[in-house]
Amino acid sequence: MITFNTTTKTFHLSNKQISYIMQLDENKHLVHLYFAKKIHITDDDNNQLLFGHLDYQYFKGDRLVNSYKAKEYGSYGTGDFREPAFVIRQENGSKISDFSYVSHEVYQGKKSIEPLPALYVEEEQEAETLAITLHDSLTDTDLILYYTIYRDYPVIARRVEFIHQGKEPIHIERVMSMQLDLADSDYEFIHFSGAWGREKQIVSSKLRWGNQSIASTKGVSSAEHNPSFILKRPDTTEDAGEAYGFAFVYSGNFLCEADVSTFNQCRVNVGIHPVNFSWKLCAGEQFVSPEAIVMYSDTGLTPMSHNFHRLFTHRLCRSQYRNTDRPILLNNWEATEMTFDEEKIMSIAQKAKEAGAELFVLDDGWFGTRNDETQGLGDWFANTTKLPSGISGLSEKVAELGIGFGLWFEPEMVNKNSQLYKSHPDYLLQTENRHGHSFRYQYVLDFSRDDVVNYIYQQMKAIISTAKINYIKWDMNRYLTEVYNVTLPPDEQGKVFHKYMLGVYSLYQRLTQEFPDILFESCSSGGARFDAGLLYYAPQTWASDNTDANDRVAIQYANSFFYPICSHGAHVSAVPNQQTTRTTDIQTRANIAYFGAFGYELDLNELSKEEFEVVQQQIAFYKENRTVFQYGTYYRLVSPFENNVGSFMTVAPDGSKAFAVYYQRLYKPNTEFINLKLKGLEAETKYQVSLLGVDKTYYGDYLMNAGISFNSSHIARNGGDFTALLVEVTRIEL
Ligand code: DGJ
């Protein structure tokens, strides 16, 4: 898959779908030539690409050859005035560097960079990796650029390493995991932005001259911007056209930018945000960047999403749950918040069992003196006033019901009103002589310190190993402020944000290795850390604290561009909805939540007899069809961001079954018809379509090309506003 032409000095990474080509120029600098659909090149083609196209303006003599040349990893200060891939500061203050080619190595497979998350291989032949070593002689530093190409995915995974040998230290002040210089800028930039409770709203804008970016400096990837984005051609649709999808495999500060020159070239950078980042390297030390991924499609956005879903499920997620049935859970948070006792919890768990749920999750409020938000965080031992038999006793009792038991933690946090704070006030991220800001009365533990991470590990381990725990919800409910490590010298404070993330990942690594049977769900006030990085350790993520069916249609639709459906935690909650006060029908709530890792977030004792029976039916239905929802092939049909209607569907891995949801926001009388055209069916096969109690038979090509007609009157008879209908499509076996 990887070749090096010693005559033209050209690297060509290719599989059946893509080609990624770069070349050494006359100064042994690495020049980017091409990344898109698979092509063949001759020796002449290389020269054509290099001199006729990308370096079209000034290519000889002492002109500014460097300015517009497409780079693999552009440096600062030597004539390329676009956003650089990296900046290194020397002790004398100079930020100029000159890295040129020394050697390269190609190997089968892909090496782990744990605790940093990254794509992996199961068999060496699945992928090849190219490691190109560049060297800056003045500072005596190596820079290694890593490229992995997979045999079966149109994807390139990239990361870099700096290895320093020079006597004087250097300071890396900016390090992108990937730079990609595209030859033109005729793209739309699609990203997923929002806030708490309205995560992942789709934003799309045409690229223009200048810099367009999304970023986080909050210490987590954030609800405001997700570290994933798409560049697509203006005419690219779900089913046709070119697009690049970028995902940063990281959960902390990030920068994703498209820097468009006035010659219409587009430079893409993906990496750790440079604000408050500075990494000092002494002789013999090395810095390993997180990984960034770029996927190419020339067949539209849906195939790109399918590839991301497959790749993330099978080659990013490490858990044994990566492709096994996810349990139907019931979480007590919205039912009780922190006000409960063992009797109450057992009554909720008992009813969950009666409904058919498979796992009960005890959320916040079970530990220390955690009776409200002001106290207890950091004290990971049971509050025996509320729970006299402790977590081990409670977990036994839940196990006796015949269902699993899950527990909530917020490992990175502490309240000042806690035993942890009283005994270790120095464990916080805090700046000497400065006020420390709390949020929700909580402070952030300094996870950049091994001793702090180890302390929390011991506490968690003590609980986990003495109770029957099948699931852990790892929450994280605030952004980072006063980021300063009291144990590090002044010139290493720029390491703290990244070391914090390494601490989080290393705790995940230890816990998941030691307790491989536990299913982890990550959470950060809902979806503020729903990213590729955490999928490595936690196969599912709580998508949002907003469980309103109307808003979840949009959030789940947007999540589907990158993240597999089985990774979206999606629950039916009580009405009126806690966040929006909106009331939707219980079947509508389930019809949306089915498209995810399904569960409930309410006290089923409070439902009417009729509603409880509906819940029992829903759970039985989901058990029967779980594989279709969690591991089916997912299609976006109608965008809820652009319409009064939202629709998506999933087709079983064996093609025998499909479900589509048709959601209407507001009822309007006597509206026009909408033909819902299904996708992913077999054209010449007959299917039975069940909708609103009526069964009809159609060919697959009819359903995909003519579609099913809806208008408001269908919905009016079934609830009017905020109503989701489920269409069941069953292959008729001959
Ligand atoms: C925020 C989470 O998103 C909720 O689901 C819940 O776990 C609360 N935190 C508990 O404090």
XYZ file of C-alpha atoms and ligand atoms in Angstrom:
745
model
C 0.000 0.000 0.000
C 2.982 2.325 0.478
C 5.650 2.893 -2.154
C 8.612 5.234 -2.480
C 9.888 6.059 -5.962
C 13.613 6.628 -5.523
C 13.890 8.511 -8.835
C 11.125 11.032 -8.299
C 11.381 10.849 -4.497
C 7.651 10.347 -4.321
C 5.701 8.580 -1.600
C 2.429 7.045 -2.723
C 0.015 5.594 -0.173
C -2.910 3.895 -1.864
C -5.621 1.310 -1.553
C -8.525 0.561 -3.867
C -10.226 3.820 -2.959
C -7.683 6.549 -2.254
C -4.242 7.859 -3.146
C -2.163 10.040 -0.855
C 0.942 11.383 -2.589
C 3.827 13.517 -1.387
C 7.301 14.262 -2.626
C 10.660 15.494 -1.453
C 11.629 18.745 -3.143
C 15.154 19.826 -4.084
C 15.743 20.958 -0.478
C 14.496 17.666 0.933
C 11.383 19.348 2.246
C 8.217 17.327 2.135
C 5.696 18.654 -0.352
C 2.076 17.569 -0.523
C 0.828 16.534 -3.954
C -2.529 14.856 -3.739
C -5.108 13.227 -1.496
C -8.372 12.050 -3.061
C -9.700 9.232 -5.237
C -7.179 6.549 -6.194
C -4.995 7.516 -9.180
C -1.953 6.138 -10.947
C 1.141 8.253 -11.429
C 4.115 8.085 -13.726
C 7.427 9.800 -13.113
C 6.285 12.662 -15.319
C 2.968 13.050 -13.563
C 4.842 13.869 -10.392
C 6.691 16.738 -11.941
C 3.484 17.970 -13.464
C 1.751 18.013 -10.130
C 4.605 19.617 -8.321
C 5.651 22.360 -10.660
C 2.684 22.900 -12.920
C 0.009 23.032 -10.285
C 0.742 23.566 -6.672
C 3.825 25.675 -6.969
C 2.485 27.576 -9.911
C 3.578 31.044 -9.054
C 7.174 31.114 -8.045
C 9.043 27.926 -8.497
C 12.613 28.808 -9.239
C 15.475 31.021 -8.211
C 15.456 32.995 -4.989
C 11.828 34.083 -5.154
C 9.455 33.150 -2.357
C 9.326 29.510 -3.458
C 8.073 28.614 -0.065
C 4.994 30.797 0.136
C 2.369 28.782 -1.641
C 3.969 25.392 -1.926
C 1.707 22.690 -0.560
C 3.443 21.306 2.537
C 3.058 18.157 4.493
C 3.922 19.894 7.738
C 4.623 23.569 7.225
C 6.913 25.511 9.512
C 6.812 29.079 10.766
C 8.859 32.059 9.732
C 10.605 31.109 6.486
C 8.268 32.524 3.868
C 5.120 30.449 4.250
C 2.708 32.889 5.828
C -0.212 30.517 6.251
C -1.015 28.915 9.604
C 1.941 26.628 10.413
C 1.735 23.026 11.520
C 4.111 23.644 14.396
C 6.209 26.247 16.148
C 9.330 25.520 18.181
C 10.896 28.139 20.416
C 14.583 27.878 21.192
C 16.089 29.121 24.441
C 17.309 32.240 22.623
C 13.735 33.094 21.663
C 14.026 32.169 17.977
C 11.028 30.358 16.528
C 12.610 29.510 13.192
C 13.233 25.900 12.275
C 14.216 23.932 9.194
C 13.310 20.262 9.146
C 14.443 18.265 6.143
C 14.209 14.613 5.188
C 16.603 12.103 6.701
C 15.023 8.672 6.279
C 11.799 6.761 6.251
C 10.474 3.427 7.349
C 7.436 1.450 6.244
C 5.955 -1.218 8.473
C 2.911 -3.439 8.563
C 0.192 -2.545 11.020
C 0.136 0.330 13.435
C 1.746 0.955 16.812
C -0.205 1.836 19.925
C 0.336 5.229 21.554
C -1.521 4.455 24.782
C -2.700 5.957 26.961
C -3.493 8.255 24.009
C -6.356 6.774 22.043
C -5.828 5.880 18.387
C -7.085 3.605 15.643
C -5.680 0.084 15.863
C -5.354 -3.045 13.759
C -6.203 -6.617 14.665
C -4.025 -8.137 11.979
C -0.845 -6.552 10.721
C -1.906 -6.880 7.063
C -4.888 -4.581 7.568
C -2.799 -1.459 7.419
C 0.637 -0.085 6.629
C 2.382 2.756 8.358
C 4.915 5.166 6.926
C 7.179 6.971 9.376
C 9.193 9.791 7.792
C 12.006 11.251 9.863
C 12.927 14.906 9.329
C 15.724 16.645 11.182
C 16.539 20.191 12.265
C 20.305 20.350 12.653
C 20.501 23.636 14.572
C 18.398 22.370 17.470
C 19.320 18.714 16.879
C 15.702 17.615 16.857
C 13.946 14.845 14.915
C 10.408 15.206 13.703
C 8.671 11.967 12.707
C 5.530 12.179 10.591
C 3.358 9.050 10.821
C 0.843 8.052 8.156
C -1.256 4.901 8.377
C -3.326 3.685 5.465
C -5.887 0.917 5.934
C -6.508 -1.666 3.240
C -10.291 -1.433 3.516
C -11.036 2.170 4.438
C -10.574 5.408 2.470
C -8.787 6.865 5.453
C -5.380 8.156 6.501
C -4.479 8.352 10.194
C -1.800 10.862 11.098
C 0.256 11.955 14.066
C 3.717 13.318 14.776
C 6.537 12.894 17.248
C 9.323 15.256 18.191
C 12.509 13.675 19.576
C 15.041 16.137 20.921
C 18.779 15.486 21.283
C 20.252 18.984 21.468
C 21.948 20.225 24.623
C 19.670 23.222 24.971
C 15.992 22.525 25.593
C 13.367 23.449 23.026
C 9.753 24.439 23.611
C 7.069 23.163 21.253
C 4.518 25.962 21.199
C 2.221 24.606 18.555
C 1.810 21.056 17.289
C -0.826 19.987 14.817
C -1.461 16.286 14.435
C -2.289 16.787 10.793
C -1.839 19.408 8.138
C -3.467 18.912 4.757
C -2.912 21.400 1.927
C -5.778 21.053 -0.526
C -5.269 22.477 -3.993
C -8.473 24.531 -4.033
C -11.042 25.854 -1.626
C -14.352 25.181 -3.328
C -15.775 23.540 -0.224
C -18.447 23.962 2.396
C -17.255 23.674 5.971
C -19.739 21.632 8.017
C -19.308 21.467 11.774
C -21.307 20.447 14.819
C -21.643 23.241 17.323
C -23.997 24.244 20.111
C -24.067 24.369 23.888
C -25.215 22.377 26.893
C -28.666 20.950 26.127
C -28.421 21.761 22.415
C -25.294 19.920 21.413
C -24.295 19.326 17.795
C -26.322 21.756 15.770
C -25.232 21.474 12.146
C -23.488 24.590 10.832
C -22.517 24.884 7.198
C -20.784 27.734 5.410
C -18.882 28.189 2.188
C -15.144 28.547 2.648
C -13.857 32.032 1.915
C -10.458 33.702 1.917
C -9.101 33.835 5.431
C -9.184 31.533 8.383
C -12.234 29.581 9.499
C -11.979 27.486 12.617
C -13.665 25.626 15.417
C -11.882 25.155 18.697
C -11.945 24.414 22.382
C -9.752 25.920 25.092
C -12.018 24.556 27.822
C -9.971 21.466 28.706
C -12.621 19.179 27.164
C -13.667 18.906 23.555
C -16.833 20.790 24.626
C -20.502 21.149 23.789
C -19.730 24.323 21.852
C -17.760 22.647 19.056
C -17.125 18.994 18.336
C -13.613 18.001 17.143
C -14.960 16.651 13.869
C -15.851 18.447 10.659
C -16.449 17.954 6.960
C -15.280 19.776 3.873
C -17.638 18.970 1.040
C -18.052 20.249 -2.478
C -21.056 22.610 -2.822
C -22.973 20.048 -4.872
C -22.109 17.052 -2.692
C -25.189 15.350 -1.265
C -25.776 12.369 0.990
C -25.410 10.086 -2.036
C -22.991 11.724 -4.442
C -19.976 13.966 -4.623
C -16.664 14.621 -2.914
C -16.089 15.210 0.767
C -13.351 14.988 3.383
C -14.251 14.091 6.961
C -11.800 15.038 9.720
C -11.885 13.636 13.239
C -9.495 14.429 16.047
C -8.972 11.429 18.323
C -8.667 13.581 21.402
C -10.936 14.881 24.159
C -9.196 18.070 25.307
C -8.348 21.464 23.821
C -8.378 21.401 20.054
C -8.094 23.538 16.966
C -9.572 22.581 13.595
C -9.002 25.238 10.983
C -9.271 25.842 7.270
C -6.898 28.603 6.226
C -7.771 29.743 2.694
C -5.167 31.716 0.757
C -6.078 34.413 -1.724
C -4.916 31.950 -4.374
C -7.798 29.717 -3.241
C -5.615 27.042 -1.709
C -6.982 25.541 1.471
C -4.772 24.511 4.358
C -6.418 22.296 6.975
C -4.895 21.982 10.438
C -6.092 19.628 13.159
C -4.367 19.484 16.513
C -4.107 20.545 20.136
C -5.089 24.192 20.591
C -1.930 26.297 20.959
C -3.451 28.555 23.623
C -1.714 27.750 26.896
C 0.234 24.925 25.242
C 4.012 24.791 25.467
C 5.953 21.580 25.771
C 9.532 21.789 26.967
C 11.777 19.045 25.615
C 15.218 18.368 27.063
C 17.863 16.152 25.465
C 16.606 12.588 25.100
C 12.933 13.514 25.542
C 10.125 13.070 23.081
C 6.644 14.419 22.503
C 3.910 12.263 20.945
C 0.932 14.063 19.445
C -2.623 12.724 19.484
C -3.931 11.173 16.274
C -6.044 12.865 13.619
C -8.007 11.053 10.930
C -9.054 12.146 7.475
C -11.556 10.169 5.429
C -12.210 10.774 1.737
C -15.432 10.082 -0.144
C -16.361 10.654 -3.767
C -19.768 9.079 -3.258
C -21.342 11.535 -0.836
C -21.804 11.897 2.897
C -23.701 8.700 3.654
C -20.903 6.337 2.570
C -18.489 8.510 4.534
C -20.616 8.108 7.665
C -20.843 4.362 7.068
C -17.072 4.186 6.935
C -16.708 6.220 10.119
C -19.258 4.011 11.876
C -17.450 0.835 10.809
C -14.021 2.215 11.559
C -14.918 3.619 14.970
C -16.860 0.509 15.993
C -14.270 -2.007 14.863
C -10.929 -0.211 14.936
C -11.230 2.569 17.515
C -13.461 1.274 20.277
C -11.433 -1.225 22.336
C -14.069 -2.517 24.684
C -15.419 -6.053 24.467
C -18.774 -4.269 24.028
C -17.669 -2.693 20.759
C -20.046 -4.882 18.756
C -22.126 -6.724 21.283
C -25.680 -5.923 22.330
C -25.822 -2.902 24.597
C -28.052 -3.478 27.633
C -31.370 -1.635 27.975
C -30.813 0.416 31.078
C -32.836 2.510 33.448
C -31.078 5.464 35.055
C -32.539 7.138 38.160
C -31.136 10.674 37.595
C -34.175 12.481 36.244
C -36.431 10.486 38.595
C -34.765 11.345 41.895
C -31.702 13.494 41.318
C -29.856 13.191 44.673
C -32.898 12.690 46.865
C -33.320 8.983 47.453
C -32.777 6.163 49.875
C -32.251 2.451 49.370
C -35.950 1.704 49.492
C -36.685 4.225 46.758
C -33.831 2.983 44.605
C -34.902 -0.620 44.990
C -38.478 0.250 44.069
C -37.240 1.920 40.854
C -34.926 -0.999 40.065
C -37.674 -3.536 40.788
C -40.049 -1.780 38.408
C -37.310 -1.561 35.770
C -36.919 -5.305 36.039
C -40.686 -5.797 35.686
C -40.604 -3.710 32.550
C -37.884 -5.927 31.115
C -34.881 -3.593 31.479
C -31.508 -5.304 31.807
C -29.497 -2.854 33.890
C -30.230 -0.360 36.642
C -27.901 2.648 36.883
C -27.514 4.589 40.123
C -26.530 8.123 39.155
C -25.140 11.025 41.190
C -25.765 11.254 44.945
C -24.751 7.847 46.362
C -21.411 8.784 47.980
C -19.880 10.826 50.803
C -22.275 13.517 52.013
C -23.598 14.085 48.508
C -27.101 15.318 49.310
C -26.855 18.301 46.988
C -24.448 19.899 44.529
C -22.369 21.637 47.169
C -20.760 18.580 48.710
C -19.303 15.122 48.498
C -17.510 15.022 45.136
C -14.208 13.244 45.591
C -15.414 10.955 48.397
C -15.972 7.720 46.535
C -17.462 5.652 49.335
C -21.137 4.965 49.955
C -23.372 7.346 51.846
C -24.628 4.766 54.336
C -27.311 7.070 55.675
C -29.009 6.824 52.289
C -27.775 3.361 51.416
C -27.340 1.325 54.628
C -26.065 -1.770 52.852
C -23.513 0.251 50.943
C -22.833 -0.137 47.235
C -21.831 -3.752 47.598
C -25.088 -4.601 49.430
C -27.196 -2.598 47.003
C -25.520 -4.135 43.977
C -26.207 -7.617 45.425
C -29.857 -6.756 45.869
C -30.138 -5.464 42.320
C -28.342 -8.588 41.080
C -30.895 -10.695 42.947
C -33.608 -9.024 40.879
C -31.871 -10.531 37.874
C -30.585 -7.328 36.291
C -27.192 -5.666 36.105
C -26.038 -2.753 38.249
C -24.332 0.420 37.077
C -22.795 3.280 39.025
C -22.069 6.957 38.351
C -18.696 8.562 39.074
C -17.275 11.989 38.416
C -13.618 11.083 38.971
C -12.042 14.369 37.912
C -13.936 16.576 40.384
C -13.998 17.641 44.011
C -16.225 19.812 46.211
C -14.488 21.841 48.869
C -17.005 20.359 51.255
C -15.507 16.862 51.092
C -13.055 14.687 52.973
C -10.814 14.606 49.915
C -10.423 18.367 49.887
C -9.857 18.535 53.632
C -7.026 16.018 53.466
C -5.564 17.092 50.097
C -6.312 20.768 49.403
C -3.300 20.815 47.069
C -4.908 18.306 44.662
C -6.819 21.003 42.786
C -5.883 22.734 39.578
C -5.146 26.137 41.063
C -3.016 29.200 40.558
C -1.100 30.486 43.559
C -2.565 33.624 45.132
C -5.433 33.717 42.642
C -9.111 33.129 43.221
C -10.178 29.690 41.961
C -13.483 29.629 40.118
C -16.000 26.978 40.999
C -18.769 25.812 38.766
C -21.708 23.898 40.219
C -19.727 24.297 43.489
C -17.063 21.980 42.142
C -13.360 22.253 41.380
C -11.186 20.252 39.031
C -8.652 17.800 40.398
C -5.209 18.135 38.894
C -5.205 15.035 36.705
C -1.892 16.167 35.220
C -0.405 14.718 38.442
C 0.168 10.976 38.704
C -0.338 10.998 42.484
C -3.786 12.562 42.118
C -4.837 10.108 39.404
C -3.521 7.246 41.481
C -5.458 8.391 44.544
C -8.732 8.443 42.579
C -7.889 5.104 40.984
C -7.484 3.520 44.436
C -10.794 4.952 45.606
C -12.681 3.766 42.542
C -11.024 0.379 42.592
C -12.043 -0.160 46.218
C -15.713 0.350 45.324
C -15.636 -1.509 42.019
C -13.856 -4.568 43.321
C -16.163 -5.034 46.302
C -19.475 -4.646 44.455
C -21.199 -6.278 41.509
C -20.760 -3.543 38.933
C -21.555 -4.085 35.270
C -21.518 -0.509 34.012
C -19.928 2.819 34.914
C -21.114 6.252 33.848
C -18.052 8.545 33.950
C -19.318 12.104 34.142
C -17.422 15.421 33.929
C -19.463 18.505 34.657
C -17.390 21.624 34.205
C -14.760 23.258 32.057
C -11.221 23.870 33.314
C -10.085 27.163 34.817
C -6.980 28.232 36.756
C -5.049 25.543 34.930
C -1.794 25.351 36.857
C 0.062 22.437 38.417
C 1.610 23.389 41.761
C 4.271 20.688 41.441
C 5.649 21.730 38.045
C 8.264 24.469 37.395
C 7.192 27.674 35.609
C 8.473 26.636 32.190
C 6.425 23.415 32.257
C 3.031 24.942 33.014
C 2.207 24.837 29.303
C 2.090 21.039 29.627
C -0.752 20.948 32.114
C -3.790 20.873 29.804
C -2.374 17.987 27.774
C -1.017 16.137 30.792
C -4.492 16.452 32.299
C -5.918 14.569 29.297
C -3.150 11.964 29.562
C -4.164 11.525 33.216
C -7.809 11.018 32.251
C -6.875 8.498 29.563
C -4.478 6.646 31.852
C -7.185 6.230 34.503
C -9.527 4.940 31.813
C -6.784 2.607 30.627
C -6.157 1.166 34.086
C -9.825 0.695 34.893
C -10.786 -0.796 31.534
C -7.839 -3.203 31.644
C -8.500 -4.255 35.194
C -12.271 -4.509 34.803
C -12.798 -5.514 31.173
C -16.334 -6.753 31.828
C -17.580 -3.303 32.789
C -19.315 -1.263 30.106
C -18.243 2.395 30.324
C -20.438 5.273 29.211
C -18.784 8.670 29.081
C -20.678 11.831 29.830
C -19.876 15.487 30.272
C -22.972 17.424 31.272
C -24.482 15.439 28.419
C -22.433 15.592 25.234
C -19.565 17.959 26.060
C -16.985 15.202 25.593
C -18.623 13.129 22.869
C -15.558 12.625 20.682
C -13.479 9.960 18.973
C -10.902 10.050 21.793
C -13.206 8.746 24.480
C -14.792 6.172 22.178
C -11.506 4.299 22.451
C -12.207 3.583 26.122
C -15.961 4.135 26.500
C -18.062 2.593 23.736
C -21.023 4.832 24.408
C -21.593 8.459 25.394
C -24.577 10.204 26.935
C -25.580 12.382 24.007
C -27.272 15.241 25.880
C -29.013 16.173 29.116
C -31.792 17.287 26.833
C -33.946 14.168 26.518
C -36.831 15.928 24.782
C -37.767 13.861 21.717
C -38.049 16.956 19.523
C -34.518 18.106 20.311
C -33.057 14.607 20.317
C -34.109 14.060 16.693
C -31.662 16.785 15.712
C -28.862 15.876 18.136
C -28.905 12.202 17.156
C -29.139 13.060 13.459
C -26.040 15.271 13.751
C -24.161 12.704 15.841
C -24.617 10.205 13.045
C -22.215 11.954 10.675
C -19.230 10.565 12.567
C -20.298 8.477 15.541
C -21.798 4.959 15.338
C -25.431 4.682 16.394
C -24.579 2.209 19.162
C -22.471 4.948 20.778
C -25.341 7.428 21.336
C -26.822 7.046 24.819
C -30.553 7.731 24.197
C -33.261 7.439 26.871
C -37.006 7.863 27.238
C -37.643 10.330 30.058
C -40.689 11.675 31.855
C -42.918 14.462 30.560
C -43.183 17.399 30.741
C -39.525 17.205 29.774
C -37.119 18.357 32.491
C -35.251 20.739 30.168
C -37.835 21.933 27.647
C -41.121 21.391 29.571
C -42.467 19.917 26.334
C -44.829 16.984 26.435
C -44.494 14.289 23.819
C -46.183 10.943 23.606
C -44.337 7.998 25.191
C -44.229 6.133 21.879
C -42.738 9.167 20.133
C -40.039 9.348 22.812
C -39.204 5.681 22.311
C -39.331 5.866 18.518
C -36.491 8.411 18.643
C -34.521 6.794 21.484
C -34.559 3.391 19.745
C -31.923 4.808 17.378
C -29.150 4.562 19.949
C -28.034 2.719 23.073
C -31.587 2.645 24.393
C -32.817 3.145 27.933
C -35.109 4.981 30.321
C -34.521 7.934 32.605
C -37.581 8.023 34.866
C -39.378 6.223 37.693
C -41.623 3.697 35.995
C -43.711 3.472 39.203
C -45.108 6.851 38.290
C -46.567 5.764 34.969
C -50.188 4.793 34.536
C -50.912 1.081 34.115
C -51.496 1.631 30.398
C -48.255 3.540 29.925
C -46.311 0.934 31.866
C -47.648 -1.747 29.546
C -46.524 0.357 26.598
C -43.038 0.489 28.142
C -43.029 -3.294 28.540
C -43.944 -3.626 24.873
C -41.256 -1.138 23.858
C -38.576 -3.036 25.730
C -39.701 -6.368 24.294
C -39.719 -4.801 20.823
C -36.229 -3.324 21.247
C -34.809 -6.621 22.485
C -36.131 -8.313 19.387
C -34.753 -5.649 17.054
C -31.733 -4.367 18.966
C -29.202 -5.455 16.364
C -31.020 -3.514 13.657
C -30.926 -0.312 15.703
C -27.463 -0.614 17.237
C -25.525 -2.231 14.406
C -27.651 -1.668 11.313
C -26.594 0.505 8.395
C -27.863 3.979 9.150
C -29.228 6.463 6.617
C -30.181 10.102 7.099
C -33.373 10.678 5.091
C -34.675 14.180 5.936
C -32.740 16.791 7.898
C -34.605 18.113 10.957
C -32.340 21.146 10.750
C -33.874 22.248 7.484
C -37.425 20.937 7.689
C -40.509 20.606 9.823
C -39.856 16.886 9.429
C -36.847 14.784 10.416
C -36.264 11.225 9.307
C -33.618 8.526 9.495
C -33.559 4.790 9.143
C -31.454 1.740 9.782
C -31.197 -1.537 7.860
C -30.303 -4.798 9.627
C -26.808 -6.158 8.934
C -28.409 -9.126 7.098
C -30.874 -6.889 5.227
C -33.940 -8.701 6.576
C -35.398 -5.785 8.465
C -35.353 -1.996 8.459
C -36.875 0.744 10.582
C -37.429 4.351 9.632
C -38.590 7.097 11.929
C -40.687 9.908 10.501
C -40.860 12.868 12.864
C -43.055 15.923 12.423
C -42.374 18.963 14.550
C -45.521 21.088 14.126
C -48.817 19.952 12.807
C -50.171 22.098 10.021
C -53.544 21.315 8.513
C -53.856 19.882 5.072
C -50.207 20.076 4.113
C -48.577 18.859 0.949
C -47.455 15.242 0.740
C -43.909 14.230 1.531
C -42.577 11.164 -0.203
C -40.235 9.489 2.193
C -37.764 7.624 0.022
C -36.098 4.809 1.906
C -32.504 3.725 1.361
C -30.340 0.648 1.624
C -32.959 -1.916 0.517
C -32.566 -4.579 -2.169
C -34.186 -3.264 -5.350
C -35.873 -6.404 -6.575
C -36.897 -7.819 -3.230
C -40.406 -7.535 -1.773
C -40.893 -5.985 1.639
C -43.827 -5.755 3.967
C -44.220 -2.204 5.238
C -46.061 -1.761 8.532
C -47.192 1.701 9.481
C -49.987 2.781 11.789
C -51.320 -0.750 11.985
C -51.584 -1.177 8.199
C -49.403 -3.682 6.318
C -48.640 -3.326 2.620
C -46.205 -4.971 0.231
C -43.758 -3.133 -2.012
C -40.604 -3.820 -3.942
C -37.429 -2.314 -2.563
C -36.950 -0.168 -5.654
C -40.460 1.240 -5.207
C -39.725 2.213 -1.601
C -36.405 3.767 -2.573
C -37.569 5.646 -5.675
C -41.276 6.349 -5.276
C -41.274 6.324 -1.495
C -43.987 6.304 1.137
C -46.371 9.263 1.049
C -47.028 11.139 4.255
C -48.968 14.251 5.019
C -50.043 15.876 8.248
C -53.274 13.987 8.481
C -51.329 10.798 9.181
C -49.711 12.538 12.071
C -52.864 14.348 13.207
C -54.566 11.064 13.854
C -51.598 10.083 15.982
C -50.853 13.086 18.112
C -50.321 16.223 16.032
C -47.314 18.271 17.088
C -43.998 16.606 18.025
C -44.924 13.165 16.812
C -42.671 10.384 15.564
C -43.988 7.416 13.647
C -42.018 4.233 13.201
C -42.100 2.480 9.843
C -41.237 -1.211 10.006
C -39.943 -2.802 6.820
C -39.613 -6.587 6.682
C -38.070 -8.526 3.822
C -40.465 -11.128 2.503
C -38.527 -14.361 2.408
C -39.525 -16.608 -0.469
C -24.775 15.525 34.206
C -25.205 14.323 33.424
O -25.272 14.628 32.068
C -26.530 13.823 33.968
O -26.985 12.745 33.202
C -26.362 13.436 35.406
O -25.493 12.343 35.498
C -25.822 14.618 36.201
N -24.651 15.178 35.608
C -25.520 14.207 37.620
O -24.908 15.192 38.330
